Amino acid sequence: MIRLSFGEKVFQTATVIFLCTLSVIALIPLISVLSVSFSSKLPVEMNLVTLWPRGFTLDSWKYIVGRPDLWRSFFITLTSTAIGTALCLLITALTAYPLAKKEFKPGTIIMIAAVITMVFKAPLIPYFLTVKSIGLYNNPLVLVIPHVLTAYNLIIMRTFFLQFPKELEEAAVVEGAGYFRTLFSLVLPLSKAVLATLGLFYAVVIWNQFQHPLLFLQNPDWFPLQIKIRQFITSNNELPLVGNAALLNYNERTLRAVTIVFAVIPILAVYPYLQKYFVKGAMLGSVKG
């Protein structure tokens, strides 16, 4: 058992207190929104709801769950996230694997170019014209294609591949495997940690994307969940559509709270399953620069 010095114990205690404080600060707004979503409209209008529901009711949830337009946006977001994450991991792996090989001579130049893209971002107008010129304007593929490869994730996966045991790859080559078979049959099955980590990174970005659909999508049928939530929050015409607002047990604030929770739950549900790979994958990919 490792005995800690007094200074190390103080540091550990301070770190735990600091992280717990940050966690509480991060959780309070989410708990408050969740409480509002389960509260009736009168306590919400009187600002009585803080961290616990007042006048518990599921009426707001029933109304939101019964909206087909939200479910359509939810399906678009879920589909683009699933397909986009799988495509992103495939493109990132196919790009990072040759860059991790010393015999691939252009690798250094490509990595320098990748780092430059992390420092200098394209201005909005040229970026908009470029995306439009390749046919992604008012095209649902714009939810996936612009995210297929990011320099930061490329560096993490390349660094992970650099640490992969050469002996295993050499044994595969001796057995007659080429680069593609080595990558898909040997390297990727043993790279679950970095794949899960980067998969979570890509999934969160695609799930939460707001700028791309706002700029490039005009057809309301293709709006992802985030744009639909924005419409819902900024619109003041929701309650009159469902009848006499005075007789309802919910108001716009409770409905907005339900909509926000509705959008957050899926990505929060995925995180615990990937958490065991998350820290390991990120740390393995950061040992070498």
Coordinates of C-alpha atoms in Angstrom, one line a residue:
M1 CA 0.0 0.0 0.0
I2 CA 1.4 3.4 -1.0
R3 CA 1.6 5.8 1.9
L4 CA 0.8 9.4 0.9
S5 CA 2.7 12.4 2.4
F6 CA 0.7 15.1 4.1
G7 CA 1.1 17.4 1.1
E8 CA -0.3 14.7 -1.2
K9 CA -3.3 14.1 1.1
V10 CA -4.0 17.8 1.1
F11 CA -3.8 17.9 -2.6
Q12 CA -6.0 14.9 -3.1
T13 CA -8.6 16.3 -0.7
A14 CA -8.6 19.7 -2.4
T15 CA -8.9 18.0 -5.8
V16 CA -11.9 16.0 -4.7
I17 CA -13.6 19.0 -3.1
F18 CA -12.9 21.1 -6.3
L19 CA -14.3 18.4 -8.6
C20 CA -17.4 17.8 -6.4
T21 CA -18.1 21.5 -6.5
L22 CA -17.8 21.7 -10.2
S23 CA -20.1 18.6 -10.5
V24 CA -22.7 20.2 -8.3
I25 CA -22.5 23.5 -10.3
A26 CA -22.9 21.5 -13.5
L27 CA -25.8 19.4 -12.2
I28 CA -27.9 22.1 -10.6
P29 CA -29.2 23.7 -13.9
L30 CA -30.0 20.2 -15.3
I31 CA -31.9 19.2 -12.1
S32 CA -33.8 22.5 -12.1
V33 CA -34.9 22.0 -15.7
L34 CA -35.9 18.4 -15.0
S35 CA -37.9 19.6 -12.0
V36 CA -39.7 22.2 -14.0
S37 CA -40.6 19.5 -16.6
F38 CA -42.4 17.5 -14.0
S39 CA -44.2 20.4 -12.3
S40 CA -47.6 21.9 -12.9
K41 CA -47.8 25.3 -14.4
L42 CA -49.0 27.3 -11.3
P43 CA -45.8 26.7 -9.2
V44 CA -43.7 27.3 -12.3
E45 CA -45.4 30.7 -13.0
M46 CA -44.9 31.6 -9.3
N47 CA -41.2 30.6 -9.6
L48 CA -41.5 28.1 -6.7
V49 CA -39.7 25.3 -8.5
T50 CA -36.0 25.0 -7.7
L51 CA -34.6 21.5 -7.4
W52 CA -37.7 19.5 -6.7
P53 CA -41.0 19.3 -8.7
R54 CA -44.0 21.2 -7.4
G55 CA -47.4 19.8 -8.3
F56 CA -46.0 16.7 -9.9
T57 CA -47.6 16.0 -13.3
L58 CA -46.7 14.2 -16.5
D59 CA -49.0 16.4 -18.7
S60 CA -46.1 18.3 -20.2
W61 CA -44.3 15.0 -21.1
K62 CA -47.5 13.6 -22.6
Y63 CA -47.9 16.6 -24.9
I64 CA -44.2 16.6 -26.0
V65 CA -44.1 12.8 -26.5
G66 CA -47.3 13.0 -28.6
R67 CA -45.8 15.6 -31.1
P68 CA -44.9 13.8 -34.4
D69 CA -42.7 16.7 -35.6
L70 CA -40.4 16.3 -32.6
W71 CA -40.2 12.5 -33.2
R72 CA -39.3 13.2 -36.8
S73 CA -36.5 15.5 -35.8
F74 CA -35.4 13.0 -33.2
F75 CA -35.2 10.3 -35.8
I76 CA -33.2 12.5 -38.1
T77 CA -30.8 13.4 -35.4
L78 CA -30.5 9.8 -34.2
T79 CA -30.0 8.5 -37.7
S80 CA -27.4 11.1 -38.6
T81 CA -25.6 10.5 -35.3
A82 CA -25.4 6.8 -35.8
I83 CA -24.4 6.8 -39.5
G84 CA -22.2 9.9 -39.0
T85 CA -20.3 8.4 -36.0
A86 CA -19.7 5.1 -37.9
L87 CA -18.5 7.0 -41.0
C88 CA -16.3 9.3 -39.0
L89 CA -14.6 6.4 -37.2
L90 CA -14.0 4.6 -40.5
I91 CA -12.6 7.7 -42.3
T92 CA -10.4 8.6 -39.3
A93 CA -9.0 5.1 -39.0
L94 CA -8.3 4.8 -42.7
T95 CA -6.5 8.2 -42.6
A96 CA -4.6 7.7 -39.3
Y97 CA -3.3 4.2 -40.0
P98 CA -1.1 5.1 -43.0
L99 CA 0.0 8.3 -41.2
A100 CA 1.3 6.1 -38.3
K101 CA 3.6 4.2 -40.8
K102 CA 7.2 5.5 -41.2
E103 CA 7.3 4.2 -44.8
F104 CA 4.5 6.6 -45.7
K105 CA 6.6 9.5 -46.8
P106 CA 3.9 12.2 -47.2
G107 CA 2.7 11.6 -43.6
T108 CA 4.7 14.4 -42.1
I109 CA 3.4 17.0 -44.5
I110 CA -0.2 15.8 -44.1
M111 CA 0.1 16.0 -40.3
I112 CA 1.5 19.6 -40.5
A113 CA -1.5 20.5 -42.8
A114 CA -3.9 18.9 -40.2
V115 CA -2.4 20.9 -37.4
I116 CA -2.7 24.1 -39.4
T117 CA -6.4 23.5 -39.8
M118 CA -6.6 23.4 -36.0
V119 CA -5.1 26.9 -35.8
F120 CA -6.7 28.6 -38.7
K121 CA -10.4 28.2 -39.2
A122 CA -12.1 29.0 -42.6
P123 CA -14.1 32.2 -42.6
L124 CA -17.8 31.7 -42.7
I125 CA -18.6 33.0 -46.2
P126 CA -15.9 30.9 -48.1
Y127 CA -16.9 27.9 -46.0
F128 CA -20.6 28.4 -46.8
L129 CA -19.8 28.8 -50.6
T130 CA -17.6 25.7 -50.5
V131 CA -20.2 23.5 -48.9
K132 CA -22.9 24.8 -51.2
S133 CA -20.6 24.2 -54.3
I134 CA -20.4 20.5 -53.5
G135 CA -24.2 20.1 -53.3
L136 CA -24.7 20.0 -49.6
Y137 CA -27.0 23.1 -49.4
N138 CA -30.5 22.0 -48.4
N139 CA -29.2 18.5 -48.4
P140 CA -29.5 16.3 -45.2
L141 CA -26.1 14.9 -45.8
V142 CA -24.7 18.2 -44.5
L143 CA -25.5 16.8 -41.1
V144 CA -22.8 14.1 -41.6
I145 CA -20.3 15.0 -44.4
P146 CA -18.6 18.1 -42.8
H147 CA -17.8 16.1 -39.6
V148 CA -16.2 13.0 -41.1
L149 CA -12.7 14.0 -40.1
T150 CA -11.3 16.4 -37.5
A151 CA -7.6 17.1 -37.0
Y152 CA -7.8 16.6 -33.2
N153 CA -9.3 13.2 -33.4
L154 CA -7.0 12.2 -36.3
I155 CA -4.0 13.0 -34.1
I156 CA -5.4 11.0 -31.2
M157 CA -6.0 7.9 -33.4
R158 CA -2.6 8.2 -35.1
T159 CA -0.9 8.4 -31.8
F160 CA -2.7 5.3 -30.6
F161 CA -1.7 3.4 -33.8
L162 CA 1.9 4.5 -33.2
Q163 CA 1.9 2.7 -29.9
F164 CA 0.3 -0.5 -31.3
P165 CA 2.8 -3.5 -30.9
K166 CA 4.8 -3.9 -34.1
E167 CA 5.3 -7.5 -33.4
L168 CA 1.6 -8.2 -33.9
E169 CA 1.5 -6.4 -37.2
E170 CA 4.6 -8.2 -38.4
A171 CA 3.1 -11.6 -37.5
A172 CA 0.0 -10.7 -39.5
V173 CA 2.2 -9.7 -42.5
V174 CA 4.1 -13.0 -42.2
E175 CA 0.7 -14.8 -42.4
G176 CA 0.1 -13.0 -45.7
A177 CA -2.2 -10.1 -44.5
G178 CA -2.0 -6.8 -46.3
Y179 CA -2.5 -3.3 -44.9
F180 CA -6.3 -3.4 -45.1
R181 CA -6.7 -6.9 -43.6
T182 CA -4.2 -6.0 -40.8
L183 CA -6.1 -2.9 -40.0
F184 CA -9.6 -4.4 -40.0
S185 CA -8.8 -7.9 -38.7
L186 CA -6.1 -7.1 -36.1
V187 CA -5.6 -3.4 -35.3
L188 CA -9.2 -2.1 -35.0
P189 CA -10.6 -5.1 -33.0
L190 CA -7.8 -4.3 -30.4
S191 CA -8.5 -0.6 -30.5
K192 CA -11.8 -0.5 -28.7
A193 CA -10.7 2.1 -26.2
V194 CA -9.7 4.8 -28.7
L195 CA -12.7 3.9 -31.0
A196 CA -15.1 4.3 -28.1
T197 CA -13.5 7.6 -27.0
L198 CA -13.5 9.1 -30.5
G199 CA -17.0 7.7 -31.2
L200 CA -18.3 9.6 -28.2
F201 CA -16.5 12.8 -29.4
Y202 CA -18.0 12.5 -32.9
A203 CA -21.5 11.4 -31.6
V204 CA -21.7 14.4 -29.2
V205 CA -20.7 16.9 -32.0
I206 CA -23.1 15.5 -34.5
W207 CA -26.0 15.2 -32.0
N208 CA -25.5 18.7 -30.7
Q209 CA -24.7 20.4 -34.1
F210 CA -26.6 23.6 -34.6
Q211 CA -24.7 25.8 -37.0
H212 CA -24.7 23.5 -40.0
P213 CA -28.4 22.8 -40.1
L214 CA -29.2 26.4 -39.3
L215 CA -27.0 27.6 -42.3
F216 CA -27.6 24.9 -44.8
L217 CA -31.0 23.4 -44.3
Q218 CA -34.2 25.1 -45.6
N219 CA -36.6 22.2 -45.6
P220 CA -38.3 22.0 -42.2
D221 CA -38.8 18.2 -42.7
W222 CA -35.0 17.8 -42.4
F223 CA -34.5 19.9 -39.3
P224 CA -32.6 18.0 -36.6
L225 CA -33.7 18.1 -33.0
Q226 CA -31.6 21.1 -31.9
I227 CA -33.1 23.3 -34.6
K228 CA -36.6 22.0 -33.6
I229 CA -35.9 22.8 -30.0
R230 CA -34.8 26.3 -31.0
Q231 CA -38.0 26.9 -32.9
F232 CA -40.0 25.5 -29.9
I233 CA -38.2 27.7 -27.4
T234 CA -38.4 30.9 -29.4
S235 CA -41.9 30.4 -30.5
N236 CA -44.8 31.8 -28.4
N237 CA -47.6 30.1 -30.4
E238 CA -47.5 26.6 -29.0
L239 CA -50.3 26.6 -26.4
P240 CA -53.1 28.2 -28.5
L241 CA -52.6 25.3 -30.9
V242 CA -53.6 22.8 -28.3
G243 CA -56.8 24.4 -27.0
N244 CA -57.7 26.7 -24.1
A245 CA -54.4 27.4 -22.4
A246 CA -56.1 28.4 -19.2
L247 CA -57.4 24.9 -18.7
L248 CA -54.1 23.2 -19.3
N249 CA -51.8 21.9 -16.5
Y250 CA -48.7 23.1 -18.3
N251 CA -47.4 26.2 -19.8
E252 CA -44.6 27.2 -22.2
R253 CA -41.9 27.0 -19.6
T254 CA -42.7 23.4 -18.6
L255 CA -42.9 22.4 -22.3
R256 CA -39.6 24.0 -23.0
A257 CA -38.1 22.2 -20.1
V258 CA -39.4 18.9 -21.3
T259 CA -38.1 19.5 -24.8
I260 CA -34.6 20.2 -23.4
V261 CA -34.6 17.1 -21.3
F262 CA -36.0 15.1 -24.3
A263 CA -32.9 16.2 -26.3
V264 CA -30.4 15.5 -23.6
I265 CA -31.5 12.1 -22.4
P266 CA -30.2 9.9 -25.3
I267 CA -26.6 11.3 -25.2
L268 CA -26.5 11.0 -21.4
A269 CA -27.8 7.4 -21.7
V270 CA -24.9 6.4 -24.0
Y271 CA -22.2 8.0 -21.9
P272 CA -22.1 5.4 -19.0
Y273 CA -21.6 2.5 -21.5
L274 CA -18.6 4.2 -23.0
Q275 CA -17.1 5.7 -19.8
K276 CA -14.9 2.6 -19.1
Y277 CA -13.2 3.2 -22.4
F278 CA -13.2 7.0 -22.3
V279 CA -10.4 7.8 -20.0
K280 CA -8.2 4.9 -21.1
G281 CA -8.6 5.8 -24.8
A282 CA -7.9 9.5 -24.3
M283 CA -4.8 8.8 -22.2
L284 CA -3.4 6.2 -24.6
G285 CA -3.8 8.6 -27.4
S286 CA -2.1 11.4 -25.6
V287 CA 1.2 9.7 -24.5
K288 CA 3.0 10.8 -27.7
G289 CA 2.4 14.1 -29.5

